[in-house]
């Protein structure tokens, strides 16, 4: 079974600073990888996804993530954080194949606080 | 375009009372459907998933049940709520046979007193 670890529970950055949120996964093959964002009291919104091909993927709101097979990582980055980026971020992994029924395994989340 | 609805948005219920949360999806057919619970600081826990009408799989033993009476309708129920059932409940859907990408509803905040 796959698993996801987000080592940082809470990260604080200043507005305009760069951001990197860490995600490590455990899976026997190349998984499908996702980053979601959740504002307080809201549902989850997909930021970006990796299925195959180019290991650097671009998402919405200026976010990008890089799949590194050797490190089993899929870290999320943004060059300049805006106050509106304050939210909770979830990394998720899915197993390719019909028998997975589209299920995803989520990390515990990283809460991002942005200081003005 | 596809949309997903959940209601109610918030709910306060006494211990021992029944529960019914509803989720509906528009703009797609034969989706996979999922119920998650989110407790503070504990991420998302998959409770149930469904690949078709009447087909429900449970991920964890608990006080809850799920049903799918129609293709795009997913219901989460309980006969008697426990304090531990409090949390934020999220419904999601994905396309069958595709790349696992899930789309989430706005959620229901349940408080059991």
PDB file of C-alpha atoms in Angstrom:
ATOM      1  CA  UNK A   1       0.000   0.000   0.000  1.00  0.00           C
ATOM      2  CA  UNK A   2       1.144   3.502  -0.686  1.00  0.00           C
ATOM      3  CA  UNK A   3       1.819   6.161   1.932  1.00  0.00           C
ATOM      4  CA  UNK A   4       2.573   9.875   1.978  1.00  0.00           C
ATOM      5  CA  UNK A   5       4.601  11.910   4.449  1.00  0.00           C
ATOM      6  CA  UNK A   6       4.539  15.678   4.755  1.00  0.00           C
ATOM      7  CA  UNK A   7       7.295  16.349   7.292  1.00  0.00           C
ATOM      8  CA  UNK A   8       6.316  19.939   8.046  1.00  0.00           C
ATOM      9  CA  UNK A   9       3.092  20.440   9.972  1.00  0.00           C
ATOM     10  CA  UNK A  10       3.316  24.222   9.941  1.00  0.00           C
ATOM     11  CA  UNK A  11       5.442  26.619   7.875  1.00  0.00           C
ATOM     12  CA  UNK A  12       5.608  30.397   8.200  1.00  0.00           C
ATOM     13  CA  UNK A  13       7.017  32.608   5.466  1.00  0.00           C
ATOM     14  CA  UNK A  14       7.046  36.307   4.718  1.00  0.00           C
ATOM     15  CA  UNK A  15       5.079  37.659   1.799  1.00  0.00           C
ATOM     16  CA  UNK A  16       7.301  37.731  -1.277  1.00  0.00           C
ATOM     17  CA  UNK A  17       9.593  34.987  -0.016  1.00  0.00           C
ATOM     18  CA  UNK A  18      10.023  31.691  -1.802  1.00  0.00           C
ATOM     19  CA  UNK A  19       8.264  28.562  -0.617  1.00  0.00           C
ATOM     20  CA  UNK A  20       8.944  24.855  -0.693  1.00  0.00           C
ATOM     21  CA  UNK A  21       6.616  22.294   0.855  1.00  0.00           C
ATOM     22  CA  UNK A  22       7.972  18.794   1.187  1.00  0.00           C
ATOM     23  CA  UNK A  23       6.248  15.552   0.252  1.00  0.00           C
ATOM     24  CA  UNK A  24       7.675  12.043   0.336  1.00  0.00           C
ATOM     25  CA  UNK A  25       5.796   8.997  -0.833  1.00  0.00           C
ATOM     26  CA  UNK A  26       6.142   5.261  -0.585  1.00  0.00           C
ATOM     27  CA  UNK A  27       5.025   3.158  -3.524  1.00  0.00           C
ATOM     28  CA  UNK A  28       6.545   0.286  -5.448  1.00  0.00           C
ATOM     29  CA  UNK A  29       6.254   1.877  -8.867  1.00  0.00           C
ATOM     30  CA  UNK A  30       5.693   5.321 -10.310  1.00  0.00           C
ATOM     31  CA  UNK A  31       2.537   6.662  -8.716  1.00  0.00           C
ATOM     32  CA  UNK A  32       0.214   9.429  -9.690  1.00  0.00           C
ATOM     33  CA  UNK A  33       0.976  12.477  -7.520  1.00  0.00           C
ATOM     34  CA  UNK A  34      -1.141  15.471  -6.590  1.00  0.00           C
ATOM     35  CA  UNK A  35      -1.045  18.657  -4.565  1.00  0.00           C
ATOM     36  CA  UNK A  36      -4.280  20.104  -3.207  1.00  0.00           C
ATOM     37  CA  UNK A  37      -4.930  23.319  -1.297  1.00  0.00           C
ATOM     38  CA  UNK A  38      -7.636  23.907   1.287  1.00  0.00           C
ATOM     39  CA  UNK A  39      -8.743  27.249   2.674  1.00  0.00           C
ATOM     40  CA  UNK A  40     -10.389  27.176   6.127  1.00  0.00           C
ATOM     41  CA  UNK A  41     -13.845  25.641   6.028  1.00  0.00           C
ATOM     42  CA  UNK A  42     -13.626  24.875   2.326  1.00  0.00           C
ATOM     43  CA  UNK A  43     -13.190  21.830   0.136  1.00  0.00           C
ATOM     44  CA  UNK A  44      -9.917  20.877  -1.530  1.00  0.00           C
ATOM     45  CA  UNK A  45      -8.780  22.451  -4.784  1.00  0.00           C
ATOM     46  CA  UNK A  46      -6.324  20.713  -7.094  1.00  0.00           C
ATOM     47  CA  UNK A  47      -3.128  22.719  -7.617  1.00  0.00           C
ATOM     48  CA  UNK A  48      -1.259  20.348  -9.897  1.00  0.00           C
ATOM     49  CA  UNK A  49      -0.727  16.705 -10.791  1.00  0.00           C
ATOM     50  CA  UNK A  50       1.932  14.369 -12.117  1.00  0.00           C
ATOM     51  CA  UNK A  51       1.158  11.279 -14.143  1.00  0.00           C
ATOM     52  CA  UNK A  52       4.168  10.796 -16.388  1.00  0.00           C
ATOM     53  CA  UNK A  53       6.604  12.637 -18.635  1.00  0.00           C
ATOM     54  CA  UNK A  54       8.254  15.908 -17.668  1.00  0.00           C
ATOM     55  CA  UNK A  55       9.120  15.712 -13.982  1.00  0.00           C
ATOM     56  CA  UNK A  56       8.590  19.440 -13.429  1.00  0.00           C
ATOM     57  CA  UNK A  57       4.895  20.231 -13.507  1.00  0.00           C
ATOM     58  CA  UNK A  58       3.237  23.610 -13.480  1.00  0.00           C
ATOM     59  CA  UNK A  59      -0.003  24.277 -11.686  1.00  0.00           C
ATOM     60  CA  UNK A  60      -2.423  27.026 -10.920  1.00  0.00           C
ATOM     61  CA  UNK A  61      -1.665  30.137  -8.855  1.00  0.00           C
ATOM     62  CA  UNK A  62       2.027  30.098  -9.832  1.00  0.00           C
ATOM     63  CA  UNK A  63       2.851  26.800  -8.116  1.00  0.00           C
ATOM     64  CA  UNK A  64       5.112  24.106  -9.488  1.00  0.00           C
ATOM     65  CA  UNK A  65       6.281  20.715  -8.266  1.00  0.00           C
ATOM     66  CA  UNK A  66       9.117  18.410  -9.180  1.00  0.00           C
ATOM     67  CA  UNK A  67       8.941  14.629  -9.158  1.00  0.00           C
ATOM     68  CA  UNK A  68      12.214  13.053  -8.066  1.00  0.00           C
ATOM     69  CA  UNK A  69      12.073   9.303  -8.355  1.00  0.00           C
ATOM     70  CA  UNK A  70      15.442   8.742  -6.650  1.00  0.00           C
ATOM     71  CA  UNK A  71      14.239  10.613  -3.566  1.00  0.00           C
ATOM     72  CA  UNK A  72      10.590   9.483  -3.701  1.00  0.00           C
ATOM     73  CA  UNK A  73       9.654  13.124  -3.412  1.00  0.00           C
ATOM     74  CA  UNK A  74       7.216  15.535  -4.980  1.00  0.00           C
ATOM     75  CA  UNK A  75       7.936  18.918  -3.419  1.00  0.00           C
ATOM     76  CA  UNK A  76       5.757  21.948  -4.077  1.00  0.00           C
ATOM     77  CA  UNK A  77       7.376  25.306  -4.799  1.00  0.00           C
ATOM     78  CA  UNK A  78       6.452  28.902  -5.419  1.00  0.00           C
ATOM     79  CA  UNK A  79       9.020  31.640  -6.092  1.00  0.00           C
ATOM     80  CA  UNK A  80       7.117  34.455  -4.396  1.00  0.00           C
ATOM     81  CA  UNK A  81       4.364  33.853  -1.871  1.00  0.00           C
ATOM     82  CA  UNK A  82       1.289  36.060  -1.663  1.00  0.00           C
ATOM     83  CA  UNK A  83      -0.798  36.595   1.469  1.00  0.00           C
ATOM     84  CA  UNK A  84      -3.677  34.794  -0.259  1.00  0.00           C
ATOM     85  CA  UNK A  85      -1.581  31.594  -0.357  1.00  0.00           C
ATOM     86  CA  UNK A  86      -2.127  31.097   3.367  1.00  0.00           C
ATOM     87  CA  UNK A  87      -3.971  27.770   3.583  1.00  0.00           C
ATOM     88  CA  UNK A  88      -3.406  24.085   4.236  1.00  0.00           C
ATOM     89  CA  UNK A  89      -1.674  22.051   1.559  1.00  0.00           C
ATOM     90  CA  UNK A  90      -2.065  18.334   0.998  1.00  0.00           C
ATOM     91  CA  UNK A  91       0.069  15.977  -1.013  1.00  0.00           C
ATOM     92  CA  UNK A  92      -1.641  12.844  -2.312  1.00  0.00           C
ATOM     93  CA  UNK A  93      -0.614   9.676  -4.118  1.00  0.00           C
ATOM     94  CA  UNK A  94      -2.685   7.380  -6.279  1.00  0.00           C
ATOM     95  CA  UNK A  95      -1.909   3.960  -7.673  1.00  0.00           C
ATOM     96  CA  UNK A  96      -2.240   3.508 -11.433  1.00  0.00           C
ATOM     97  CA  UNK A  97      -4.566   0.754 -12.521  1.00  0.00           C
ATOM     98  CA  UNK A  98      -8.255  -0.005 -12.485  1.00  0.00           C
ATOM     99  CA  UNK A  99      -8.247  -1.991  -9.261  1.00  0.00           C
ATOM    100  CA  UNK A 100      -7.255   1.080  -7.285  1.00  0.00           C
ATOM    101  CA  UNK A 101     -10.742   2.499  -7.988  1.00  0.00           C
ATOM    102  CA  UNK A 102      -9.235   5.956  -8.114  1.00  0.00           C
ATOM    103  CA  UNK A 103      -8.445   6.006  -4.421  1.00  0.00           C
ATOM    104  CA  UNK A 104      -5.938   8.521  -3.136  1.00  0.00           C
ATOM    105  CA  UNK A 105      -3.779   8.458  -0.031  1.00  0.00           C
ATOM    106  CA  UNK A 106      -3.273  11.879   1.520  1.00  0.00           C
ATOM    107  CA  UNK A 107      -0.517  13.275   3.670  1.00  0.00           C
ATOM    108  CA  UNK A 108      -1.326  14.919   6.994  1.00  0.00           C
ATOM    109  CA  UNK A 109      -1.141  18.382   5.490  1.00  0.00           C
ATOM    110  CA  UNK A 110       1.081  21.440   5.916  1.00  0.00           C
ATOM    111  CA  UNK A 111      -0.414  24.661   7.221  1.00  0.00           C
ATOM    112  CA  UNK A 112       1.104  27.717   5.564  1.00  0.00           C
ATOM    113  CA  UNK A 113       1.077  31.057   7.359  1.00  0.00           C
ATOM    114  CA  UNK A 114       2.136  34.162   5.447  1.00  0.00           C
ATOM    115  CA  UNK A 115       3.415  37.215   7.319  1.00  0.00           C
ATOM    116  CA  UNK A 116       3.080  40.651   5.716  1.00  0.00           C
TER     117      UNK A 116
ATOM    118  CA  UNK B   1     -18.799  21.569 -16.598  1.00  0.00           C
ATOM    119  CA  UNK B   2     -18.990  19.332 -13.580  1.00  0.00           C
ATOM    120  CA  UNK B   3     -20.072  20.498 -10.145  1.00  0.00           C
ATOM    121  CA  UNK B   4     -20.414  18.752  -6.822  1.00  0.00           C
ATOM    122  CA  UNK B   5     -22.813  19.765  -4.066  1.00  0.00           C
ATOM    123  CA  UNK B   6     -22.982  18.846  -0.412  1.00  0.00           C
ATOM    124  CA  UNK B   7     -25.617  19.631   2.142  1.00  0.00           C
ATOM    125  CA  UNK B   8     -26.095  20.711   4.705  1.00  0.00           C
ATOM    126  CA  UNK B   9     -23.077  22.977   5.038  1.00  0.00           C
ATOM    127  CA  UNK B  10     -23.143  22.800   8.828  1.00  0.00           C
ATOM    128  CA  UNK B  11     -24.951  20.539  11.245  1.00  0.00           C
ATOM    129  CA  UNK B  12     -25.152  20.327  15.023  1.00  0.00           C
ATOM    130  CA  UNK B  13     -26.624  17.098  16.340  1.00  0.00           C
ATOM    131  CA  UNK B  14     -27.017  15.527  19.779  1.00  0.00           C
ATOM    132  CA  UNK B  15     -25.319  12.255  20.643  1.00  0.00           C
ATOM    133  CA  UNK B  16     -27.513   9.310  19.696  1.00  0.00           C
ATOM    134  CA  UNK B  17     -29.402  11.114  16.941  1.00  0.00           C
ATOM    135  CA  UNK B  18     -29.430   9.921  13.297  1.00  0.00           C
ATOM    136  CA  UNK B  19     -27.431  11.474  10.495  1.00  0.00           C
ATOM    137  CA  UNK B  20     -27.892  11.918   6.789  1.00  0.00           C
ATOM    138  CA  UNK B  21     -25.443  13.875   4.631  1.00  0.00           C
ATOM    139  CA  UNK B  22     -26.014  14.148   0.915  1.00  0.00           C
ATOM    140  CA  UNK B  23     -23.664  14.626  -2.000  1.00  0.00           C
ATOM    141  CA  UNK B  24     -24.666  15.067  -5.634  1.00  0.00           C
ATOM    142  CA  UNK B  25     -22.576  15.472  -8.759  1.00  0.00           C
ATOM    143  CA  UNK B  26     -23.650  17.209 -11.950  1.00  0.00           C
ATOM    144  CA  UNK B  27     -22.214  17.150 -15.444  1.00  0.00           C
ATOM    145  CA  UNK B  28     -20.735  13.661 -15.483  1.00  0.00           C
ATOM    146  CA  UNK B  29     -21.948  10.067 -15.609  1.00  0.00           C
ATOM    147  CA  UNK B  30     -20.925   6.951 -13.725  1.00  0.00           C
ATOM    148  CA  UNK B  31     -18.354   8.647 -11.501  1.00  0.00           C
ATOM    149  CA  UNK B  32     -16.401   7.072  -8.683  1.00  0.00           C
ATOM    150  CA  UNK B  33     -17.627   8.666  -5.447  1.00  0.00           C
ATOM    151  CA  UNK B  34     -15.837   9.051  -2.116  1.00  0.00           C
ATOM    152  CA  UNK B  35     -16.596  10.125   1.443  1.00  0.00           C
ATOM    153  CA  UNK B  36     -13.773  11.494   3.592  1.00  0.00           C
ATOM    154  CA  UNK B  37     -13.656  12.715   7.158  1.00  0.00           C
ATOM    155  CA  UNK B  38     -11.222  15.377   8.218  1.00  0.00           C
ATOM    156  CA  UNK B  39     -10.467  15.806  11.897  1.00  0.00           C
ATOM    157  CA  UNK B  40      -8.340  18.715  13.068  1.00  0.00           C
ATOM    158  CA  UNK B  41      -4.658  18.040  12.444  1.00  0.00           C
ATOM    159  CA  UNK B  42      -5.276  14.545  11.154  1.00  0.00           C
ATOM    160  CA  UNK B  43      -5.513  14.911   7.405  1.00  0.00           C
ATOM    161  CA  UNK B  44      -8.152  13.186   5.317  1.00  0.00           C
ATOM    162  CA  UNK B  45      -9.445   9.735   6.153  1.00  0.00           C
ATOM    163  CA  UNK B  46     -11.228   7.838   3.390  1.00  0.00           C
ATOM    164  CA  UNK B  47     -14.444   6.392   4.793  1.00  0.00           C
ATOM    165  CA  UNK B  48     -16.269   4.928   1.786  1.00  0.00           C
ATOM    166  CA  UNK B  49     -15.988   4.751  -1.954  1.00  0.00           C
ATOM    167  CA  UNK B  50     -18.383   3.657  -4.664  1.00  0.00           C
ATOM    168  CA  UNK B  51     -17.811   2.643  -8.276  1.00  0.00           C
ATOM    169  CA  UNK B  52     -21.490   2.290  -9.166  1.00  0.00           C
ATOM    170  CA  UNK B  53     -25.088   2.356  -7.972  1.00  0.00           C
ATOM    171  CA  UNK B  54     -25.494   0.183  -4.901  1.00  0.00           C
ATOM    172  CA  UNK B  55     -21.765  -0.636  -4.780  1.00  0.00           C
ATOM    173  CA  UNK B  56     -20.212   0.602  -1.550  1.00  0.00           C
ATOM    174  CA  UNK B  57     -16.826  -0.242  -0.099  1.00  0.00           C
ATOM    175  CA  UNK B  58     -15.895   0.670   3.449  1.00  0.00           C
ATOM    176  CA  UNK B  59     -12.341   1.586   4.302  1.00  0.00           C
ATOM    177  CA  UNK B  60     -12.556   1.655   8.079  1.00  0.00           C
ATOM    178  CA  UNK B  61     -14.915   0.114  10.630  1.00  0.00           C
ATOM    179  CA  UNK B  62     -17.055   2.783  12.201  1.00  0.00           C
ATOM    180  CA  UNK B  63     -20.434   4.036  13.201  1.00  0.00           C
ATOM    181  CA  UNK B  64     -21.282   5.263   9.724  1.00  0.00           C
ATOM    182  CA  UNK B  65     -22.718   3.801   6.537  1.00  0.00           C
ATOM    183  CA  UNK B  66     -23.020   4.981   2.953  1.00  0.00           C
ATOM    184  CA  UNK B  67     -25.442   4.428   0.122  1.00  0.00           C
ATOM    185  CA  UNK B  68     -25.614   5.286  -3.556  1.00  0.00           C
ATOM    186  CA  UNK B  69     -29.247   5.169  -4.618  1.00  0.00           C
ATOM    187  CA  UNK B  70     -28.632   6.984  -7.907  1.00  0.00           C
ATOM    188  CA  UNK B  71     -25.672   7.307 -10.246  1.00  0.00           C
ATOM    189  CA  UNK B  72     -24.672  10.765  -9.058  1.00  0.00           C
ATOM    190  CA  UNK B  73     -25.957  10.699  -5.483  1.00  0.00           C
ATOM    191  CA  UNK B  74     -23.956   9.565  -2.465  1.00  0.00           C
ATOM    192  CA  UNK B  75     -25.349   9.567   1.069  1.00  0.00           C
ATOM    193  CA  UNK B  76     -23.556   9.217   4.379  1.00  0.00           C
ATOM    194  CA  UNK B  77     -25.649   8.015   7.287  1.00  0.00           C
ATOM    195  CA  UNK B  78     -25.625   6.980  10.899  1.00  0.00           C
ATOM    196  CA  UNK B  79     -28.343   5.542  13.094  1.00  0.00           C
ATOM    197  CA  UNK B  80     -26.849   6.901  16.318  1.00  0.00           C
ATOM    198  CA  UNK B  81     -24.167   9.570  16.350  1.00  0.00           C
ATOM    199  CA  UNK B  82     -21.191   9.458  18.694  1.00  0.00           C
ATOM    200  CA  UNK B  83     -19.120  12.381  19.934  1.00  0.00           C
ATOM    201  CA  UNK B  84     -16.228  11.000  17.893  1.00  0.00           C
ATOM    202  CA  UNK B  85     -18.240  11.444  14.686  1.00  0.00           C
ATOM    203  CA  UNK B  86     -17.668  15.202  14.831  1.00  0.00           C
ATOM    204  CA  UNK B  87     -15.572  16.523  11.984  1.00  0.00           C
ATOM    205  CA  UNK B  88     -15.540  17.949   8.512  1.00  0.00           C
ATOM    206  CA  UNK B  89     -16.994  15.583   5.917  1.00  0.00           C
ATOM    207  CA  UNK B  90     -15.940  15.870   2.327  1.00  0.00           C
ATOM    208  CA  UNK B  91     -17.425  14.213  -0.727  1.00  0.00           C
ATOM    209  CA  UNK B  92     -15.368  13.785  -3.890  1.00  0.00           C
ATOM    210  CA  UNK B  93     -15.724  12.284  -7.344  1.00  0.00           C
ATOM    211  CA  UNK B  94     -13.398  11.029 -10.038  1.00  0.00           C
ATOM    212  CA  UNK B  95     -13.807   9.707 -13.554  1.00  0.00           C
ATOM    213  CA  UNK B  96     -13.874   5.942 -13.827  1.00  0.00           C
ATOM    214  CA  UNK B  97     -10.800   4.307 -15.265  1.00  0.00           C
ATOM    215  CA  UNK B  98      -8.805   7.531 -15.380  1.00  0.00           C
ATOM    216  CA  UNK B  99      -5.954   9.033 -13.479  1.00  0.00           C
ATOM    217  CA  UNK B 100      -7.334   9.195  -9.938  1.00  0.00           C
ATOM    218  CA  UNK B 101      -7.771  12.966 -10.025  1.00  0.00           C
ATOM    219  CA  UNK B 102     -10.492  13.742  -7.518  1.00  0.00           C
ATOM    220  CA  UNK B 103     -12.730  16.765  -7.303  1.00  0.00           C
ATOM    221  CA  UNK B 104     -14.050  17.820  -3.931  1.00  0.00           C
ATOM    222  CA  UNK B 105     -17.259  19.295  -2.683  1.00  0.00           C
ATOM    223  CA  UNK B 106     -17.449  22.206  -0.233  1.00  0.00           C
ATOM    224  CA  UNK B 107     -17.815  19.929   2.804  1.00  0.00           C
ATOM    225  CA  UNK B 108     -20.167  19.581   5.782  1.00  0.00           C
ATOM    226  CA  UNK B 109     -19.115  20.617   9.270  1.00  0.00           C
ATOM    227  CA  UNK B 110     -20.707  18.192  11.768  1.00  0.00           C
ATOM    228  CA  UNK B 111     -20.655  18.879  15.476  1.00  0.00           C
ATOM    229  CA  UNK B 112     -22.000  16.215  17.803  1.00  0.00           C
ATOM    230  CA  UNK B 113     -22.840  17.476  21.298  1.00  0.00           C
TER     231      UNK B 113
END
